[in-house]
Backbone as CSV, one residue per row, in Angstrom:
resi,resn,N_x,N_y,N_z,CA_x,CA_y,CA_z,C_x,C_y,C_z
1,MET,17.367,31.431,-4.836,17.217,32.995,-6.232,17.844,32.630,-6.803
2,GLN,19.582,33.052,-6.194,20.761,32.873,-7.206,20.742,31.341,-7.681
3,HIS,19.759,30.448,-7.086,19.779,28.664,-7.647,19.917,28.914,-8.973
4,VAL,18.474,29.497,-9.336,17.300,29.649,-10.362,18.055,30.401,-11.295
5,LYS,18.566,31.273,-10.488,19.795,32.089,-11.923,20.784,31.683,-12.688
6,LYS,21.124,31.214,-11.602,22.402,30.908,-12.496,21.736,29.511,-13.685
7,LEU,20.852,28.166,-13.046,19.969,27.587,-14.218,19.855,28.834,-14.845
8,ILE,19.606,29.911,-15.110,18.524,29.935,-16.310,19.941,30.444,-17.491
9,GLN,21.343,31.169,-16.434,22.255,31.278,-17.118,22.906,30.748,-18.077
10,LYS,22.777,29.218,-17.576,24.135,28.001,-17.722,22.964,27.614,-18.632
11,THR,21.667,28.220,-19.320,20.772,27.420,-20.473,21.951,27.417,-21.747
12,LYS,21.892,26.614,-23.189,22.562,27.303,-23.551,21.843,28.353,-24.599
13,PRO,22.877,29.263,-24.958,22.120,30.268,-26.156,21.058,29.557,-26.967
14,SER,21.627,28.760,-27.420,20.818,27.495,-28.701,19.402,27.109,-28.171
15,MET,19.842,27.073,-26.954,18.074,25.970,-27.138,16.831,26.638,-27.842
16,SER,16.064,26.152,-28.081,14.613,25.974,-27.985,13.635,26.946,-27.587
17,ALA,13.091,27.980,-27.961,12.142,28.365,-27.317,10.988,28.122,-27.444
18,GLY,10.377,26.785,-27.996,9.545,26.518,-28.380,8.336,27.174,-28.973
19,TYR,7.560,27.620,-28.791,6.280,27.906,-29.579,5.985,29.459,-28.730
20,ILE,6.973,30.184,-27.940,6.790,31.462,-27.703,7.894,32.276,-27.946
21,ASP,8.663,31.866,-29.071,9.506,32.548,-29.360,10.692,33.760,-28.690
22,LEU,10.569,33.429,-27.393,11.551,34.436,-26.911,12.992,34.109,-26.966
23,PRO,13.273,34.409,-27.774,15.315,34.081,-27.864,16.099,33.375,-26.573
24,GLN,16.624,32.862,-25.959,16.998,31.747,-25.025,17.601,33.004,-24.476
25,LYS,18.755,33.628,-25.970,19.663,34.483,-24.742,19.661,36.086,-24.719
26,LEU,17.541,36.199,-24.818,17.558,36.847,-23.950,17.012,36.374,-22.913
27,MET,16.552,35.692,-22.536,16.209,35.282,-21.509,17.509,35.499,-20.580
28,MET,18.323,34.794,-21.038,19.780,34.490,-20.192,20.071,35.487,-20.010
29,ASN,19.826,36.849,-20.789,20.712,38.140,-20.617,19.720,39.613,-19.012
30,ALA,18.762,39.170,-19.378,17.583,39.068,-18.013,17.433,38.419,-17.097
31,ALA,18.143,37.256,-16.100,18.210,36.147,-16.019,18.210,37.507,-14.417
32,GLU,19.008,38.378,-14.017,18.851,38.597,-12.891,17.480,39.553,-12.421
33,SER,16.537,40.186,-13.666,15.285,40.184,-13.920,14.289,39.021,-13.291
34,LEU,14.367,37.991,-14.144,13.264,36.697,-14.063,13.657,36.184,-12.674
35,CYS,14.230,35.780,-12.175,15.280,35.255,-10.606,14.123,35.952,-9.986
36,VAL,13.766,36.802,-10.136,12.808,37.009,-8.782,11.094,36.119,-9.234
37,PRO,10.845,36.960,-10.072,8.927,35.773,-10.175,9.580,34.705,-10.574
38,PHE,10.189,33.705,-11.395,10.585,32.833,-11.736,10.582,32.223,-10.909
39,HIS,11.569,32.246,-9.346,11.476,31.998,-8.417,10.598,31.456,-7.972
40,THR,9.753,32.594,-7.834,7.959,32.354,-7.227,7.204,31.084,-7.872
41,ILE,7.565,30.814,-8.956,6.682,30.729,-10.034,7.184,29.004,-9.548
42,VAL,8.365,28.342,-9.650,9.273,27.275,-9.504,8.616,26.856,-7.918
43,ASN,8.677,27.367,-7.066,8.274,27.944,-5.938,6.979,26.561,-5.804
44,ARG,5.995,27.483,-6.190,4.777,27.588,-6.254,4.394,25.854,-7.093
45,SER,5.237,25.705,-8.401,4.648,24.413,-8.857,5.220,23.448,-7.777
46,ILE,6.523,23.387,-7.300,6.800,22.317,-6.388,6.069,22.232,-5.588
47,ARG,4.819,23.617,-5.074,4.511,23.550,-3.877,3.615,22.337,-3.880
48,GLU,3.250,23.058,-5.397,1.041,22.583,-5.372,1.686,21.009,-6.650
49,GLY,2.497,20.901,-6.958,2.977,19.460,-7.272,2.140,19.830,-8.968
50,LYS,2.213,21.045,-9.444,1.787,21.180,-10.889,2.731,21.508,-11.549
51,PHE,2.687,21.474,-12.985,3.703,21.891,-14.391,2.818,23.287,-14.554
52,PRO,3.228,24.300,-14.495,2.522,24.987,-15.556,1.365,24.669,-16.782
53,THR,0.765,24.702,-17.481,0.251,24.353,-18.917,0.611,25.277,-19.842
54,LYS,0.614,26.499,-19.807,1.164,26.623,-21.011,3.209,26.801,-20.911
55,TRP,3.332,25.782,-20.221,4.444,25.239,-20.649,4.580,23.916,-20.407
56,LYS,3.102,23.227,-21.192,3.942,22.100,-21.633,3.632,21.862,-23.286
57,VAL,3.469,22.889,-23.470,3.485,23.444,-24.806,4.453,23.392,-25.746
58,ALA,4.447,22.158,-26.751,5.805,21.892,-27.226,5.401,21.898,-28.811
59,VAL,6.936,22.514,-29.294,6.371,21.926,-31.689,7.653,20.948,-31.217
60,ILE,6.014,20.076,-32.028,6.861,19.054,-32.342,7.348,19.243,-33.973
61,THR,8.864,18.380,-34.358,9.626,18.435,-35.357,10.328,16.648,-35.502
62,PRO,9.394,16.483,-36.768,9.557,14.700,-37.399,11.639,15.503,-37.355
63,ILE,12.164,14.214,-37.091,13.548,14.243,-37.690,13.523,12.944,-37.672
64,LEU,14.477,13.186,-39.428,14.928,11.130,-40.264,15.895,10.465,-38.919
65,LYS,15.012,9.450,-38.453,15.895,8.465,-37.610,17.114,7.572,-39.321
66,LYS,16.550,7.631,-40.422,17.835,6.773,-40.603,16.752,5.691,-42.088
67,GLY,16.826,5.574,-43.394,16.631,4.601,-44.221,15.491,6.280,-45.200
68,ILE,14.671,5.185,-45.993,14.052,6.450,-46.805,13.178,7.412,-46.091
69,PRO,12.794,8.585,-46.822,12.182,9.631,-45.977,11.169,10.153,-46.289
70,THR,10.623,9.154,-47.167,9.369,9.243,-47.663,8.632,8.404,-46.682
71,SER,9.121,7.450,-46.232,7.989,6.362,-44.496,8.620,7.057,-43.570
72,LYS,6.714,7.880,-42.892,6.960,7.974,-41.878,7.380,7.570,-40.428
73,THR,7.605,6.100,-40.668,7.970,5.126,-39.310,9.914,5.448,-39.514
74,ASN,10.460,6.438,-40.153,12.121,5.984,-40.394,12.224,7.663,-39.553
75,TYR,11.276,8.311,-38.665,11.240,9.532,-38.298,10.846,9.451,-37.102
76,ARG,12.062,9.906,-35.860,10.839,10.291,-34.928,10.498,11.176,-33.973
77,PRO,9.860,11.831,-33.005,9.201,12.876,-33.231,10.680,13.788,-31.656
78,VAL,11.025,15.279,-32.314,11.728,15.868,-31.291,10.499,16.947,-30.786
79,SER,10.809,17.325,-29.565,9.449,18.128,-28.809,10.536,19.483,-28.512
80,ALA,9.918,20.492,-29.109,11.167,21.636,-28.694,10.101,22.419,-27.569
81,LEU,10.106,22.413,-25.968,9.512,22.729,-24.787,9.810,24.489,-24.728
82,VAL,9.356,25.033,-23.652,9.324,26.224,-23.623,10.704,26.391,-22.638
83,SER,11.341,26.901,-23.138,12.973,27.512,-21.968,12.624,27.376,-20.812
84,SER,11.366,28.154,-19.935,11.217,28.462,-18.761,10.771,26.751,-17.894
85,GLY,10.207,26.282,-18.923,9.499,24.425,-18.421,11.233,23.869,-17.847
86,LYS,12.363,24.530,-19.313,13.585,22.957,-18.883,13.443,23.530,-18.350
87,VAL,14.039,25.175,-17.547,14.744,25.569,-16.423,13.997,24.896,-15.010
88,LEU,12.521,25.009,-15.542,11.666,24.283,-14.292,12.253,23.025,-13.299
89,GLU,12.399,22.150,-14.894,12.576,20.979,-14.589,14.058,20.212,-14.349
90,MET,15.174,20.877,-14.909,16.387,21.587,-13.929,16.593,21.536,-12.024
91,VAL,15.419,22.729,-12.043,15.365,22.594,-10.539,14.616,21.441,-9.491
92,VAL,13.951,20.969,-10.683,13.281,19.908,-9.871,14.776,18.381,-9.837
93,ASN,14.852,18.248,-10.982,15.434,17.073,-11.226,16.845,17.414,-10.184
94,GLN,17.518,18.659,-10.352,18.779,18.257,-9.023,18.581,18.808,-7.741
95,ALA,16.883,19.084,-7.077,17.017,18.682,-6.143,16.037,17.538,-5.763
96,LEU,15.877,16.826,-6.510,14.869,15.304,-7.056,16.976,14.476,-6.435
97,LEU,17.717,14.612,-7.363,18.905,13.645,-6.982,20.645,14.049,-5.724
98,GLN,19.506,15.440,-5.813,20.185,15.626,-3.933,19.539,15.362,-3.201
99,HIS,18.217,14.979,-2.937,17.280,14.285,-1.719,18.102,12.714,-2.254
100,LEU,18.297,12.157,-3.166,18.454,11.099,-3.755,19.825,10.619,-2.462
101,GLU,21.106,11.504,-3.208,22.118,10.947,-2.551,22.638,11.666,-1.074
102,VAL,22.098,12.407,-0.732,22.430,12.452,0.717,21.611,12.052,1.635
103,ASN,20.674,11.185,1.306,19.951,10.472,2.077,20.125,8.745,1.485
104,LYS,20.860,8.359,0.929,21.352,7.695,0.227,20.495,6.079,0.059
105,LEU,19.700,6.578,-1.331,18.341,6.270,-1.233,18.936,5.891,-2.466
106,LEU,19.734,5.555,-2.968,20.415,4.999,-4.733,21.292,3.764,-4.225
107,PRO,21.009,2.968,-4.804,21.982,1.718,-4.421,23.235,2.110,-5.068
108,PRO,24.587,1.455,-4.464,25.826,2.045,-4.763,25.852,1.789,-6.418
109,ASN,25.299,0.557,-6.487,25.709,0.257,-8.154,24.719,0.605,-9.003
110,GLN,24.249,1.908,-8.889,23.190,2.858,-9.752,23.951,4.069,-10.349
111,ASN,24.608,3.615,-11.348,25.493,4.596,-12.110,24.319,5.984,-13.380
112,GLY,23.927,5.150,-14.303,22.703,6.224,-14.475,22.382,7.032,-14.164
113,PHE,22.349,7.936,-14.719,21.923,9.666,-14.807,22.667,9.706,-13.315
114,ARG,24.223,9.991,-13.017,24.235,10.476,-11.782,25.835,10.937,-12.145
115,ALA,26.309,12.338,-10.613,27.518,13.071,-11.039,28.247,11.971,-11.014
116,ASN,28.836,11.652,-11.594,30.449,11.184,-11.587,30.327,9.470,-11.751
117,LYS,29.457,9.418,-12.739,29.016,7.591,-12.387,29.324,7.391,-13.698
118,SER,29.239,6.407,-14.536,28.065,6.068,-16.183,28.284,4.673,-16.460
119,CYS,28.110,4.711,-17.596,27.478,2.985,-17.963,29.239,2.389,-17.956
120,THR,29.847,2.696,-18.473,31.603,2.636,-18.092,31.535,1.905,-16.814
121,GLY,31.701,3.120,-15.869,31.555,2.454,-14.258,31.361,1.356,-13.922
122,SER,29.599,1.362,-14.695,29.065,-0.248,-13.826,29.718,-1.526,-15.216
123,ILE,29.693,-0.854,-16.559,30.837,-2.338,-16.312,32.149,-2.645,-15.983
124,MET,32.604,-1.776,-15.789,34.435,-2.246,-14.915,33.262,-2.896,-13.549
125,ASN,32.402,-2.275,-13.077,32.630,-3.050,-11.445,31.651,-4.872,-12.003
126,MET,31.052,-5.195,-12.609,30.680,-6.000,-13.457,31.893,-6.778,-13.767
127,LEU,32.300,-6.307,-14.420,33.848,-7.254,-15.141,34.824,-7.744,-13.744
128,THR,35.210,-6.852,-13.341,35.520,-6.951,-11.674,34.887,-7.913,-11.377
129,ASN,33.745,-7.726,-10.898,33.138,-9.080,-9.806,33.007,-10.243,-10.654
130,TRP,33.134,-10.391,-11.374,33.240,-11.526,-12.715,34.506,-12.486,-12.142
131,TYR,35.331,-11.346,-12.552,37.104,-11.747,-12.324,37.332,-12.021,-11.312
132,HIS,36.528,-11.666,-9.878,36.952,-12.211,-8.713,36.084,-13.415,-8.563
133,GLN,34.524,-13.654,-8.799,33.560,-14.512,-8.666,34.721,-15.877,-9.073
134,ARG,35.105,-15.409,-10.393,35.651,-16.691,-11.615,36.829,-17.312,-10.486
135,ASP,37.853,-16.132,-10.210,38.712,-16.448,-9.400,38.962,-17.533,-8.258
136,GLN,37.923,-16.922,-7.450,37.285,-17.703,-5.796,36.665,-18.950,-6.648
137,LYS,36.578,-19.156,-7.822,36.030,-20.742,-8.684,34.408,-20.511,-7.519
138,LYS,33.698,-19.157,-6.764,32.647,-19.561,-6.736,31.341,-19.661,-7.201
139,TYR,31.556,-18.921,-8.173,29.698,-19.402,-9.370,30.499,-19.135,-10.905
140,GLN,29.170,-19.836,-11.389,29.284,-20.098,-12.829,28.514,-18.495,-13.629
141,ILE,29.778,-18.254,-14.329,28.795,-16.586,-15.121,28.435,-16.811,-15.919
142,VAL,27.232,-15.886,-16.526,26.097,-16.427,-17.641,26.052,-15.081,-17.702
143,CYS,26.496,-14.830,-18.949,26.529,-13.489,-19.813,25.169,-13.465,-20.493
144,CYS,24.197,-12.018,-20.863,23.222,-12.132,-22.278,23.304,-10.905,-22.506
145,LEU,23.556,-10.876,-23.935,23.801,-9.383,-24.476,22.204,-8.797,-24.955
146,LEU,22.023,-7.535,-25.347,21.232,-7.434,-25.621,21.297,-6.491,-26.644
147,TYR,20.886,-6.088,-28.425,21.156,-4.842,-29.011,19.868,-4.393,-28.667
148,THR,19.688,-3.244,-28.208,19.295,-2.267,-28.001,18.516,-0.558,-28.505
149,SER,19.150,-0.674,-29.451,19.513,0.517,-29.964,18.620,1.346,-30.439
150,ASP,17.701,0.422,-31.178,16.357,0.523,-32.024,14.581,0.529,-30.458
151,ALA,15.344,-0.304,-29.600,14.304,-0.495,-28.616,13.517,0.392,-27.735
152,ALA,13.932,1.669,-27.847,12.122,3.240,-28.216,12.262,3.572,-29.116
153,ASP,12.998,3.056,-29.679,11.455,3.553,-31.265,10.596,2.988,-32.220
154,GLU,10.463,1.532,-32.008,9.241,0.355,-32.097,8.220,0.919,-31.299
């Protein structure tokens, strides 16, 4: 229960309330009272494998990416979900990551979305390996670089 309370209090006061219009700051201040029922909802959701239907509703706002504002292809959708749904996602995310880390189910070179690891770490590991292989004259190094900044927008 304290874990859920901490997550509620940890959310940003500026976090969108979604369609409910319940200010996030109010939810944070009421965390002590909300943590018991919220804990019950979170546990039930995890046990049954169901996300509360009303928490799936989002307010979608188009955000201009770049270019001419009159072209609809220059916008990306941003979904403002109910903040309680975001807290549920954080609980599940933390539990899943903890399970994967404790049971060593992720390869050591998996750096994305892991605590104390980054893309920079991946690049450094890759370069270190390349330099080592080059110095040992064991392998020919072939590199393919892809520019993917707009890949998700297509």
